[in-house]
Tab-separated table of C-alpha atoms and ligand atoms in Angstrom:
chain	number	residue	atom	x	y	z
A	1	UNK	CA	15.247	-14.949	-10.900
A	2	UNK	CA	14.583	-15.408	-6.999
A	3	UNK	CA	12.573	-12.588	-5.886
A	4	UNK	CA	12.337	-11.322	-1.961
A	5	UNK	CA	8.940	-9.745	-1.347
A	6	UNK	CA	8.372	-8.452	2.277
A	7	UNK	CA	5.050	-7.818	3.222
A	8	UNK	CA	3.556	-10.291	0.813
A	9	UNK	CA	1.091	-11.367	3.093
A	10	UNK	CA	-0.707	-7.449	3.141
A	11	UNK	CA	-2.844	-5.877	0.940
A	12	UNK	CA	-0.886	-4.727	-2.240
A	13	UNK	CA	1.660	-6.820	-1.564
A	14	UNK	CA	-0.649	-9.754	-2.262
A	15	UNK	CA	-1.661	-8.613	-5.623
A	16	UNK	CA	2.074	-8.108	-5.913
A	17	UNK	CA	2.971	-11.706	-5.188
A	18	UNK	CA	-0.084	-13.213	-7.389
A	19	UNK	CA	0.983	-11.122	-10.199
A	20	UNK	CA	4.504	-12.009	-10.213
A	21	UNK	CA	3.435	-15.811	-10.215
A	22	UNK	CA	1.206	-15.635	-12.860
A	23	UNK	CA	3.667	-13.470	-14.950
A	24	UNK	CA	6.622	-14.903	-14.122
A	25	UNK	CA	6.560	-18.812	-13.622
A	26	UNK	CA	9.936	-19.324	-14.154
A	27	UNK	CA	11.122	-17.126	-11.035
A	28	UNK	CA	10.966	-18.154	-7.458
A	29	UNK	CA	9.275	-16.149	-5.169
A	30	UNK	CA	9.721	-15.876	-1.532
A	31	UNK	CA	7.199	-14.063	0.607
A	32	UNK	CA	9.065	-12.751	3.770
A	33	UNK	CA	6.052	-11.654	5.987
A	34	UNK	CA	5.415	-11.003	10.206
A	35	UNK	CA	2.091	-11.261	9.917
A	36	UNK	CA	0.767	-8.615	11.736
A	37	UNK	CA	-2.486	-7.291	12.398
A	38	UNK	CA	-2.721	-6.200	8.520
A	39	UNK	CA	-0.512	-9.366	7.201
A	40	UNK	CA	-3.127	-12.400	6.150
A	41	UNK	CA	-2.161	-15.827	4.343
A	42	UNK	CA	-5.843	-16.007	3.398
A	43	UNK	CA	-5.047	-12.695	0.710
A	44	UNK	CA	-3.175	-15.876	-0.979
A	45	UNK	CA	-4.924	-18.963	-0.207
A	46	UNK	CA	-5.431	-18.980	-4.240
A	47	UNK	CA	-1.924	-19.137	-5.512
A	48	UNK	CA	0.317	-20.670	-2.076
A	49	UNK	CA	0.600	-24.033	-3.396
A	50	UNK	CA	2.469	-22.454	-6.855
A	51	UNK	CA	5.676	-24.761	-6.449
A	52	UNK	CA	8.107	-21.593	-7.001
A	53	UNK	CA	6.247	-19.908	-4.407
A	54	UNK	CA	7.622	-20.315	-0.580
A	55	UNK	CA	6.085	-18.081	2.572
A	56	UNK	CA	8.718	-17.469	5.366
A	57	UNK	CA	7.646	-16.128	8.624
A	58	UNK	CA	9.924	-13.258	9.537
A	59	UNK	CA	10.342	-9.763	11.113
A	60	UNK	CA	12.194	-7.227	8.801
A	61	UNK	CA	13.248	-5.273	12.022
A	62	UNK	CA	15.860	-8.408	13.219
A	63	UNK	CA	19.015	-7.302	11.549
A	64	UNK	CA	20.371	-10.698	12.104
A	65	UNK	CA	17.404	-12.860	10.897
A	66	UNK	CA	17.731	-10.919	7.629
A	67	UNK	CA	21.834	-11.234	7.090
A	68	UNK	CA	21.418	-14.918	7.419
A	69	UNK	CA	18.221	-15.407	5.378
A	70	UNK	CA	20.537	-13.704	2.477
A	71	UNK	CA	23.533	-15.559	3.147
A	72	UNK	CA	21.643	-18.836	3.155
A	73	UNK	CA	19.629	-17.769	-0.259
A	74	UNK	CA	20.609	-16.351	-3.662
A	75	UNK	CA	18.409	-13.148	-3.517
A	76	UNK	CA	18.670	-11.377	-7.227
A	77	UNK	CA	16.073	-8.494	-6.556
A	78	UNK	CA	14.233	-7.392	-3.376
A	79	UNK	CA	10.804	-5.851	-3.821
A	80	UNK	CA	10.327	-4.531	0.064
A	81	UNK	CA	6.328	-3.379	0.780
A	82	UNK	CA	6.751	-4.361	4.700
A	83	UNK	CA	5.923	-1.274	6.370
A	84	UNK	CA	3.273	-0.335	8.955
A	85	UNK	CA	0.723	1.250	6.587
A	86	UNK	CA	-1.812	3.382	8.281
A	87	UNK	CA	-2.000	6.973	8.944
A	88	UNK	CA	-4.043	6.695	12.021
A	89	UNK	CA	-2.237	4.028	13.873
A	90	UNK	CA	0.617	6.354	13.525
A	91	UNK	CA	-0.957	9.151	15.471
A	92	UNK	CA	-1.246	6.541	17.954
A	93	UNK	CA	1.949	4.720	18.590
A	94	UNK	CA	4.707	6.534	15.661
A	95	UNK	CA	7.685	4.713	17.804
A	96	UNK	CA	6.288	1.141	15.963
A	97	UNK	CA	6.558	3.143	12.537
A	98	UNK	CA	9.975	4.125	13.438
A	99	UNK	CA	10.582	0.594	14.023
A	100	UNK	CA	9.391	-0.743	11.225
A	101	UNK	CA	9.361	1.626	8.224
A	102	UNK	CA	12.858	3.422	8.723
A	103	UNK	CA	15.024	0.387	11.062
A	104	UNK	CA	13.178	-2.522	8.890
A	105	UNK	CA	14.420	-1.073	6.000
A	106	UNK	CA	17.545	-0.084	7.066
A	107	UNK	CA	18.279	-3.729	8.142
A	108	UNK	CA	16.877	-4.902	4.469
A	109	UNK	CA	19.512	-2.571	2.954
A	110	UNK	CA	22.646	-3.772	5.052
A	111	UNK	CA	21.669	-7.673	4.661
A	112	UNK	CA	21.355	-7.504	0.505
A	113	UNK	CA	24.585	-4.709	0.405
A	114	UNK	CA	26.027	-7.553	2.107
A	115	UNK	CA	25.347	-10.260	0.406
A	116	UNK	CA	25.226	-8.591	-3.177
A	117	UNK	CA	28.350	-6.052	-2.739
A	118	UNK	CA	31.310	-8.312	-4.082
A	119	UNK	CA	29.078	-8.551	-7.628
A	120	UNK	CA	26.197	-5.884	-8.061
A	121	UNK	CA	25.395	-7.129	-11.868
A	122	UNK	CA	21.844	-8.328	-12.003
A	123	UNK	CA	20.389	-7.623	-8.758
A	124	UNK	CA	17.508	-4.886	-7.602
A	125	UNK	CA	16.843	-3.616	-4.418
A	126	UNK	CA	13.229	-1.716	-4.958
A	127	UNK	CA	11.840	0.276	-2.326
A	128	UNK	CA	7.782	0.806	-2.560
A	129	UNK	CA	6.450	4.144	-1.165
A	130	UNK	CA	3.974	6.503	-0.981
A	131	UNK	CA	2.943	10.124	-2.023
A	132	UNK	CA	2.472	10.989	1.340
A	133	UNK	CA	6.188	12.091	1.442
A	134	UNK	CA	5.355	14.764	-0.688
A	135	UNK	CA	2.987	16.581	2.193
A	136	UNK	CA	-0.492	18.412	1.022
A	137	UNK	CA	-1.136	20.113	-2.265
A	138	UNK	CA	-3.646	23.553	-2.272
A	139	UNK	CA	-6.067	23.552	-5.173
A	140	UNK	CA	-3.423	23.583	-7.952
A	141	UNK	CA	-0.940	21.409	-9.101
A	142	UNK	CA	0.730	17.897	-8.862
A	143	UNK	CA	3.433	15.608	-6.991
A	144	UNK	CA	6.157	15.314	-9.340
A	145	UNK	CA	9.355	13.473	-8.688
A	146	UNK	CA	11.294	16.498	-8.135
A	147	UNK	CA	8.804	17.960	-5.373
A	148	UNK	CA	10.765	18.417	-2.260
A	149	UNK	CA	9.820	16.045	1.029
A	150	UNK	CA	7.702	17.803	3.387
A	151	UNK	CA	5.857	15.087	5.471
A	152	UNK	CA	3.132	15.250	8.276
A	153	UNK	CA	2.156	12.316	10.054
A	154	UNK	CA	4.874	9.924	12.033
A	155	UNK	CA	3.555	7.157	8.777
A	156	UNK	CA	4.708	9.979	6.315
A	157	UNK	CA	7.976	10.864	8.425
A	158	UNK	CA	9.459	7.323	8.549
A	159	UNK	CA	8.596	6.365	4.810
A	160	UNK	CA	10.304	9.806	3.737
A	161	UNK	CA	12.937	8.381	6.088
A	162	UNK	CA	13.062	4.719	4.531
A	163	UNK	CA	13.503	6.537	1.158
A	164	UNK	CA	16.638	8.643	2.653
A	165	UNK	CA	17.910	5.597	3.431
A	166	UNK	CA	17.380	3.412	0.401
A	167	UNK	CA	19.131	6.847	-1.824
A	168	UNK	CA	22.044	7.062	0.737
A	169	UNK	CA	22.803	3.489	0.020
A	170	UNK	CA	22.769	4.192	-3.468
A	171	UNK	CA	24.746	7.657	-3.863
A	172	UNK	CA	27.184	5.636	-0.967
A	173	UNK	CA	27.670	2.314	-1.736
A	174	UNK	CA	26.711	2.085	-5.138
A	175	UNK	CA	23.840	-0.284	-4.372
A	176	UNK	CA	21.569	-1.101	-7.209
A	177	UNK	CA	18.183	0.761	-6.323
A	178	UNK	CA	14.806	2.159	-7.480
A	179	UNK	CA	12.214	3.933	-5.351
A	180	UNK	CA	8.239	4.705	-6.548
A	181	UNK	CA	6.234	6.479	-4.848
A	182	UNK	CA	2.380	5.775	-5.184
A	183	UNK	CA	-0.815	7.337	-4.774
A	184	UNK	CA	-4.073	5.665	-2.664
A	185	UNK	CA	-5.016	1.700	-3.644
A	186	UNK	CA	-7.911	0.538	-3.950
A	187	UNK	CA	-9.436	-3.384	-4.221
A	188	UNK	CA	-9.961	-6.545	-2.800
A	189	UNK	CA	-7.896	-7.325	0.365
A	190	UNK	CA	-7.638	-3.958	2.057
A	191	UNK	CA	-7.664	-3.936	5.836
A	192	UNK	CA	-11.187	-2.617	6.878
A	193	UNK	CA	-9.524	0.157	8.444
A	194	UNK	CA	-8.713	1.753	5.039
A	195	UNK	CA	-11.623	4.285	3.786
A	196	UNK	CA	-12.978	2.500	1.162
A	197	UNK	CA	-12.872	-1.360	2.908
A	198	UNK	CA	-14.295	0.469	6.083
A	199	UNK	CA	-16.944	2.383	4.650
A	200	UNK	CA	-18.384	-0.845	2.530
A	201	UNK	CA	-18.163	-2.750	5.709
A	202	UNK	CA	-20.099	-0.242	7.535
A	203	UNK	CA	-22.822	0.299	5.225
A	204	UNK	CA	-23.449	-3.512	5.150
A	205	UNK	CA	-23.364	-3.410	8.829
A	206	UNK	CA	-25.739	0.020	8.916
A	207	UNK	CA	-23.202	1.583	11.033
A	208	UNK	CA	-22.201	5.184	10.747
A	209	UNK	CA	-20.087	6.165	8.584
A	210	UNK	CA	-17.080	8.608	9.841
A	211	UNK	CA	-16.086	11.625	7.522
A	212	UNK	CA	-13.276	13.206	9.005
A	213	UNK	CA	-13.375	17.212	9.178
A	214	UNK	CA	-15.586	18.248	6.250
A	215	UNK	CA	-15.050	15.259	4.266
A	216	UNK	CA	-13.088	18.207	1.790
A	217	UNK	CA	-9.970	16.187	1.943
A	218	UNK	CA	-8.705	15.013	-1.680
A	219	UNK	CA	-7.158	11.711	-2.966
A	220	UNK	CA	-5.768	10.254	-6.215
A	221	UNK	CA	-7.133	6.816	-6.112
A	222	UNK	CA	-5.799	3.819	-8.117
A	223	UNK	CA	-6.603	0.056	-8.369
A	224	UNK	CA	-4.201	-2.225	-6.276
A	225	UNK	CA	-4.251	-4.349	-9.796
A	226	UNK	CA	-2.334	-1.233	-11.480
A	227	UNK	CA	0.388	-0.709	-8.609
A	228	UNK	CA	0.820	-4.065	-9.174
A	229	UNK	CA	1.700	-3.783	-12.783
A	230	UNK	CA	3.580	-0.279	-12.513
A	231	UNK	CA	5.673	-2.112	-9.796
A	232	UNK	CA	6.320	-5.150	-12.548
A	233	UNK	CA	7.617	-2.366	-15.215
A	234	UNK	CA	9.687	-0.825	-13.274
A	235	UNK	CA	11.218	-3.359	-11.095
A	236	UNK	CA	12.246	-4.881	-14.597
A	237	UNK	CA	12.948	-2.063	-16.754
A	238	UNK	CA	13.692	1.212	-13.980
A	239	UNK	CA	16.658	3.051	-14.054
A	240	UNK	CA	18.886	2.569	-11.032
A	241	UNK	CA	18.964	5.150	-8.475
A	242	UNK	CA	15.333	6.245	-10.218
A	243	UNK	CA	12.131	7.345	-8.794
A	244	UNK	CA	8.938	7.229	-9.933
A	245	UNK	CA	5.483	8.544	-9.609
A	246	UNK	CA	2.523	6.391	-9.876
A	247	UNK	CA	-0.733	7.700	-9.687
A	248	UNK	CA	-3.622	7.413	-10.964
A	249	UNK	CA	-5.075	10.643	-12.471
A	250	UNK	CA	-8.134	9.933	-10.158
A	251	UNK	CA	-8.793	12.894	-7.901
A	252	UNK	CA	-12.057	12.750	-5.693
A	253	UNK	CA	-12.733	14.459	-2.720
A	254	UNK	CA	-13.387	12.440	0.550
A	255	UNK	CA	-17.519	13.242	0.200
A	256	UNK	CA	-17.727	12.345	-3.532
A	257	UNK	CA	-16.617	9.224	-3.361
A	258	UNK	CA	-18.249	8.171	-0.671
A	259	UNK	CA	-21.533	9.450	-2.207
A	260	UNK	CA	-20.435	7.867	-5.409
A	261	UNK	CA	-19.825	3.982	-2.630
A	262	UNK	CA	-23.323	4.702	-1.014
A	263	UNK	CA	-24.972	4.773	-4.667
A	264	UNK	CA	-23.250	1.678	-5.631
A	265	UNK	CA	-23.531	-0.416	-2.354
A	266	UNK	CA	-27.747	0.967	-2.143
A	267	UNK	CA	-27.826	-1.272	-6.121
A	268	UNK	CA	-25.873	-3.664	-4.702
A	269	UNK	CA	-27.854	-4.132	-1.758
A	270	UNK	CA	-31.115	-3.304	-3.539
A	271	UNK	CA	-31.758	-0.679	-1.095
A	272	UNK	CA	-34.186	2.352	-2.072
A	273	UNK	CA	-31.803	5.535	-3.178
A	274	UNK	CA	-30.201	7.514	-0.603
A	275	UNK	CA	-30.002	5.169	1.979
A	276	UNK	CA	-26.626	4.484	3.023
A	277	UNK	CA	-26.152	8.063	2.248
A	278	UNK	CA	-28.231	8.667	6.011
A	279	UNK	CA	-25.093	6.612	7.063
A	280	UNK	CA	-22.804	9.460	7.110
A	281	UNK	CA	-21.414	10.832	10.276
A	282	UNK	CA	-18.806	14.341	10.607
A	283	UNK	CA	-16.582	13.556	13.288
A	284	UNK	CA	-13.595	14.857	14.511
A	285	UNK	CA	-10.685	15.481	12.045
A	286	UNK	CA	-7.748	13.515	11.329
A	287	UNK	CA	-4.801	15.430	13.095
A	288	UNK	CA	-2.787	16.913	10.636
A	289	UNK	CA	-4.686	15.513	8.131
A	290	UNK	CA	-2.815	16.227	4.258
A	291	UNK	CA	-5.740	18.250	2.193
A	292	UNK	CA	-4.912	16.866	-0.984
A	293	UNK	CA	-2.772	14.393	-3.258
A	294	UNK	CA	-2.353	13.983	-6.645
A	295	UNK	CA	0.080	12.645	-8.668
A	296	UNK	CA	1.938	13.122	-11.822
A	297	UNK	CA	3.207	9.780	-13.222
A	298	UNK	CA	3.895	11.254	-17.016
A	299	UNK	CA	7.449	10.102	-16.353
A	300	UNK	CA	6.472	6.510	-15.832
A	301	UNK	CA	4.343	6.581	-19.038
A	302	UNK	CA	6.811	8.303	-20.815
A	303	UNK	CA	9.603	6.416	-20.171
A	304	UNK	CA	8.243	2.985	-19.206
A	305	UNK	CA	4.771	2.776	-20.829
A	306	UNK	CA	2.635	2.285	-18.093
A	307	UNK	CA	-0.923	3.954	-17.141
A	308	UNK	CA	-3.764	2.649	-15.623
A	309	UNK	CA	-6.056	-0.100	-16.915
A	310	UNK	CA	-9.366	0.695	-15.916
A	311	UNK	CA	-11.311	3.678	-14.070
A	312	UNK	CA	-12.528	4.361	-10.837
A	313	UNK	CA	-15.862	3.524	-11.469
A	314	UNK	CA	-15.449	0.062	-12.697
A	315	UNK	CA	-12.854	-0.151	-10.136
A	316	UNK	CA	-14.532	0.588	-7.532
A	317	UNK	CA	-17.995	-1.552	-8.242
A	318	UNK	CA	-15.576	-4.735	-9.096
A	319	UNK	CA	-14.082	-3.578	-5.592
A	320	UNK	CA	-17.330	-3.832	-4.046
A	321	UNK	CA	-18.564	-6.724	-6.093
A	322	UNK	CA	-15.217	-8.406	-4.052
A	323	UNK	CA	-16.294	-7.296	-0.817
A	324	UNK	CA	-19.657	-8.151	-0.750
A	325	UNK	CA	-18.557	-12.020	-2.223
A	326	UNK	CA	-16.306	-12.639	0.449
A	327	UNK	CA	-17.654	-11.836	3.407
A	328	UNK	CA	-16.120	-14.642	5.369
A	329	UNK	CA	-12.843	-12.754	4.754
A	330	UNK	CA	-14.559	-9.741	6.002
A	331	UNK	CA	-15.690	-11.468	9.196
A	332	UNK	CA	-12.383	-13.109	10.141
A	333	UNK	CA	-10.324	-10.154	10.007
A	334	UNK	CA	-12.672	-7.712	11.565
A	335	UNK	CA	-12.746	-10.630	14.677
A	336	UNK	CA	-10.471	-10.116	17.542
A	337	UNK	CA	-7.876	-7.278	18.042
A	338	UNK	CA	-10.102	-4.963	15.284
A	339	UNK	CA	-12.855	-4.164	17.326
A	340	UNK	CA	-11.280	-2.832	20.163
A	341	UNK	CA	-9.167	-1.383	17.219
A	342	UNK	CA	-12.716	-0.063	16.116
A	343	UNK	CA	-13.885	1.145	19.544
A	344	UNK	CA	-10.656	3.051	20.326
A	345	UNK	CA	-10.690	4.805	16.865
A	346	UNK	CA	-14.681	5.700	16.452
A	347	UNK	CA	-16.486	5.682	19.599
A	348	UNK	CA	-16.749	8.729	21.025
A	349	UNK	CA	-14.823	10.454	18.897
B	1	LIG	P1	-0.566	-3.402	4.667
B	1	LIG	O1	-0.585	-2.769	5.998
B	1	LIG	O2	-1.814	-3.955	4.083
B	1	LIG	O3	0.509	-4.572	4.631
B	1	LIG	C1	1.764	-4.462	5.251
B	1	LIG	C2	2.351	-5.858	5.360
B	1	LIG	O4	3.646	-5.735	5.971
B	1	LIG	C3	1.522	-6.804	6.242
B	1	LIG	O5	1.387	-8.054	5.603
B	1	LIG	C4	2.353	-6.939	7.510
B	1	LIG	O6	2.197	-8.177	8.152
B	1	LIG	C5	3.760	-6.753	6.962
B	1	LIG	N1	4.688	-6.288	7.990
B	1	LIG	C6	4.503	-5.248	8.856
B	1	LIG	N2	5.551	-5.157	9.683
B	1	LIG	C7	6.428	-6.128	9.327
B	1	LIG	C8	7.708	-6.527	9.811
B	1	LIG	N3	8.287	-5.920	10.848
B	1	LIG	N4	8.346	-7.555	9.196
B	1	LIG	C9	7.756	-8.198	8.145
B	1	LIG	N5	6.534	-7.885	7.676
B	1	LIG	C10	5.886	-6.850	8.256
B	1	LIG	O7	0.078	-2.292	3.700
B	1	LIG	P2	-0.237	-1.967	2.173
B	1	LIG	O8	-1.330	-0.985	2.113
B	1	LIG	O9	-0.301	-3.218	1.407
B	1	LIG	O10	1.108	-1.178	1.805
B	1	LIG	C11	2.266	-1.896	1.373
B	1	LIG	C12	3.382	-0.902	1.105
B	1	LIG	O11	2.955	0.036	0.111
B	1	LIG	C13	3.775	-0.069	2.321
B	1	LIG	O12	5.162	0.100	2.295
B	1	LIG	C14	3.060	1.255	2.111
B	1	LIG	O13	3.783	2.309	2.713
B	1	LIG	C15	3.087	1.359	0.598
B	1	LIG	N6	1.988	2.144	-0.017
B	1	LIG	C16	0.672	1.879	0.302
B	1	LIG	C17	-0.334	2.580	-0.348
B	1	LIG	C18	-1.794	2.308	-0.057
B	1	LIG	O14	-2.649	3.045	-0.558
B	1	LIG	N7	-2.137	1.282	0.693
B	1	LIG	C19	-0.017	3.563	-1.298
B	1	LIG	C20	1.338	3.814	-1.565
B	1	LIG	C21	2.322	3.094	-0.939
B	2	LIG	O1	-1.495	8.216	-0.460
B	2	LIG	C1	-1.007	6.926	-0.210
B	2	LIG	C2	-1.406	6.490	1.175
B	2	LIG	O2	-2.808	6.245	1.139
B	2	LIG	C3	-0.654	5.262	1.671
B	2	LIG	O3	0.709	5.558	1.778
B	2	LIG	C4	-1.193	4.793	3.019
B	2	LIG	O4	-0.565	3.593	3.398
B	2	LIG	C5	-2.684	4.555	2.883
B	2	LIG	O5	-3.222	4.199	4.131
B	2	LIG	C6	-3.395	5.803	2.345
B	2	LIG	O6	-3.385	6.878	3.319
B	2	LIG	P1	-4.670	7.800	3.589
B	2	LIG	O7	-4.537	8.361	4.934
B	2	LIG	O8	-4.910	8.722	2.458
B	2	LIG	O9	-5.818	6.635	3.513
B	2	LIG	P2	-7.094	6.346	4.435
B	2	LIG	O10	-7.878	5.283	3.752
B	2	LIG	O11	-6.747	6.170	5.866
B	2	LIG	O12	-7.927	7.721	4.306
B	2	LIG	C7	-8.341	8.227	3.061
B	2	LIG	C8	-9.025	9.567	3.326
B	2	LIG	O13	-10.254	9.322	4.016
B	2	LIG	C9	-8.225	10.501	4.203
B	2	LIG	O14	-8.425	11.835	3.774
B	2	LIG	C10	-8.841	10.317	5.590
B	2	LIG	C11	-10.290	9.983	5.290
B	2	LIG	N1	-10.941	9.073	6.253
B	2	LIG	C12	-10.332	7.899	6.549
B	2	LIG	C13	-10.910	7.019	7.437
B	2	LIG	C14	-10.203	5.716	7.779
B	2	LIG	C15	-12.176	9.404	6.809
B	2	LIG	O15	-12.750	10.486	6.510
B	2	LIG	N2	-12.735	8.530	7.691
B	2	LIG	C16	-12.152	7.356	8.051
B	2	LIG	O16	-12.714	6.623	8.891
């Protein structure tokens, strides 16, 4: 198989990459990446000299660059995780979200109908997304794959919109699809801008550390290793025109876990208890921030096996474990365009 992977160069898309190399050594995979801000060949300086692995520098919102890069290669499944990914950016500039998340997909979706439509048989066109489509949960219950779209923030908006897109190409032109929507990721090669990458970097750095609001907000977190697996399963094994939920059973309010990261990075750092903890900073609240997330992905174990391989705990000391080890890659993405990035975002707010 030759596999198309956009956004290879970010951080699940990465694992996604790796783990389809080391799985699969008989398939080819290409790595269609811009490189933005959030894009970094270093998240695969260990596996870019793999033979049936090829990086191509490329923005998925030229319609034309994308019709010929199919015509001129045999494509048999697209696994598309090029998207702009953060919530907050959005609130600042949603037009580059429309751009990207809804056009960029639209433009994948014409070039492989194109190329694919005279013979279907064998070829995938899978679309990763997020919870967030689902908007907030109260207290009770759970995102299932029947819960209707009700999204908040322009990121939310134009991945609900991407998925629209990547159905109506199924329902109209028969095009070979499968959708998953997943909850938050966690591990090595997250964009300090992320909670848990930002908050680790701060505490290193003893800089505050920014709760949003009350810090009540609630997440279902899962290890970037999982996605990576639940996005093997069901790229191989989904049913066409399928969603699924993955998730990770992991609720934790915004406070607890970063209680839980200051009591972890104050071992790591053999600093006396409660430390970091002194770190933490209530600032303003996210606008329109979703209260809470949590997913039900019993269909994906029911019908396709898969649940998560380890718990947050482990997760989320290996997680820091990776951070603290490679603080080189810290440095060099946190130089440059992040700290005005980090200015504009946190100072004075
Ligand atoms: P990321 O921001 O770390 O990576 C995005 C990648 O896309 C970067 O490498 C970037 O260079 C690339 N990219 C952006 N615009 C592009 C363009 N126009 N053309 C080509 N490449 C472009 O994001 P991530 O956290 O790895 O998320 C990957 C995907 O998974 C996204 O679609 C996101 O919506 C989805 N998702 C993320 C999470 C999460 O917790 N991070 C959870 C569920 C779903
Ligand atoms: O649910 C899946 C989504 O998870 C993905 O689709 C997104 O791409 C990904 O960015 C993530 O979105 P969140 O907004 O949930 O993640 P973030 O790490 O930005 O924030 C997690 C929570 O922490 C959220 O409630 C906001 C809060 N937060 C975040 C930051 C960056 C803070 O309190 N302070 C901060 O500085």
């Amino acid at each position: 198989m030759h596999i198309l992977i956009t956004g290879g160069a970010g951080f699940i898309g990465s694992h996604v990459v790796r783990h389809f190399l080391k799985h699969y050594p008989s398939y080819t995979i290409t790595n269609l990446d811009k490189l933005t801000y959030a894009g970094n060949l270093a998240n695969l300086k260990d596996v870019d000299s793999e033979l049936n692995y090829r990086f191509i520098k490329g923005d998925i919102t030229d319609g034309n660059f994308l019709q010929n890069l199919f015509q001129e290669n045999s494509f048999d499944g697209v696994i598309h995780l090029a998207a702009e990914s953060h919530v907050d950016r959005s609130i600042t500039n949603p037009t580059e979200f429309v751009v990207t998340n809804v056009l960029g997909t639209v433009n994948l979706l014409n070039a492989a109908r194109a190329c694919w439509q005279s013979n279907y048989e064998g070829k995938r066109f899978y679309h990763i997304s997020t919870d967030e489509v689902y908007g907030s949960l109260g207290r009770e219950g759970m995102f299932t794959e029947q819960t209707p779209y009700d999204p908040h923030s322009p990121y939310s908006a134009s991945k609900a919109s991407s998925d629209h897109f990547v159905r109506a190409y199924h329902d109209t032109f028969t095009l070979p699809v499968v959708i998953s929507n997943c909850s938050n990721n966690y591990g090595s090669f997250q964009f300090p801008e992320k909670l848990i990458p930002l908050f680790i970097n701060n505490i290193v750095q003893n800089k505050p550390l920014p709760v949003y609001g009350k810090g009540e907000n609630i997440r279902d977190w899962l290890w970037v290793v999982d996605h990576a697996q639940a996005i093997d399963v069901i790229f191989h094994k989904g049913q066409n025109g399928s969603t699924y939920n993955i998730g990770g059973h992991n609720e934790w309010s915004n406070i607890n876990l970063i209680l839980l990261l200051c009591r972890i990075m104050d071992a790591k750092l053999g600093r006396g208890a409660g430390e970091s903890e002194k770190l933490i900073t209530y600032v303003t609240d996210r606008a329109g921030h979703d209260l809470r997330y949590a997913i039900d992905s019993s269909k994906l174990k029911r019908e396709l096996g898969w649940e998560p391989s380890i718990t947050f705990e482990k997760g989320l000391e290996l997680t820091v474990d990776w951070y603290l080890a490679n603080r080189e890659w810290l440095d060099n993405v946190t130089s440059g365009g992040y700290q005005h990035y980090y200015e504009k975002m946190y100072c004075g707010r």
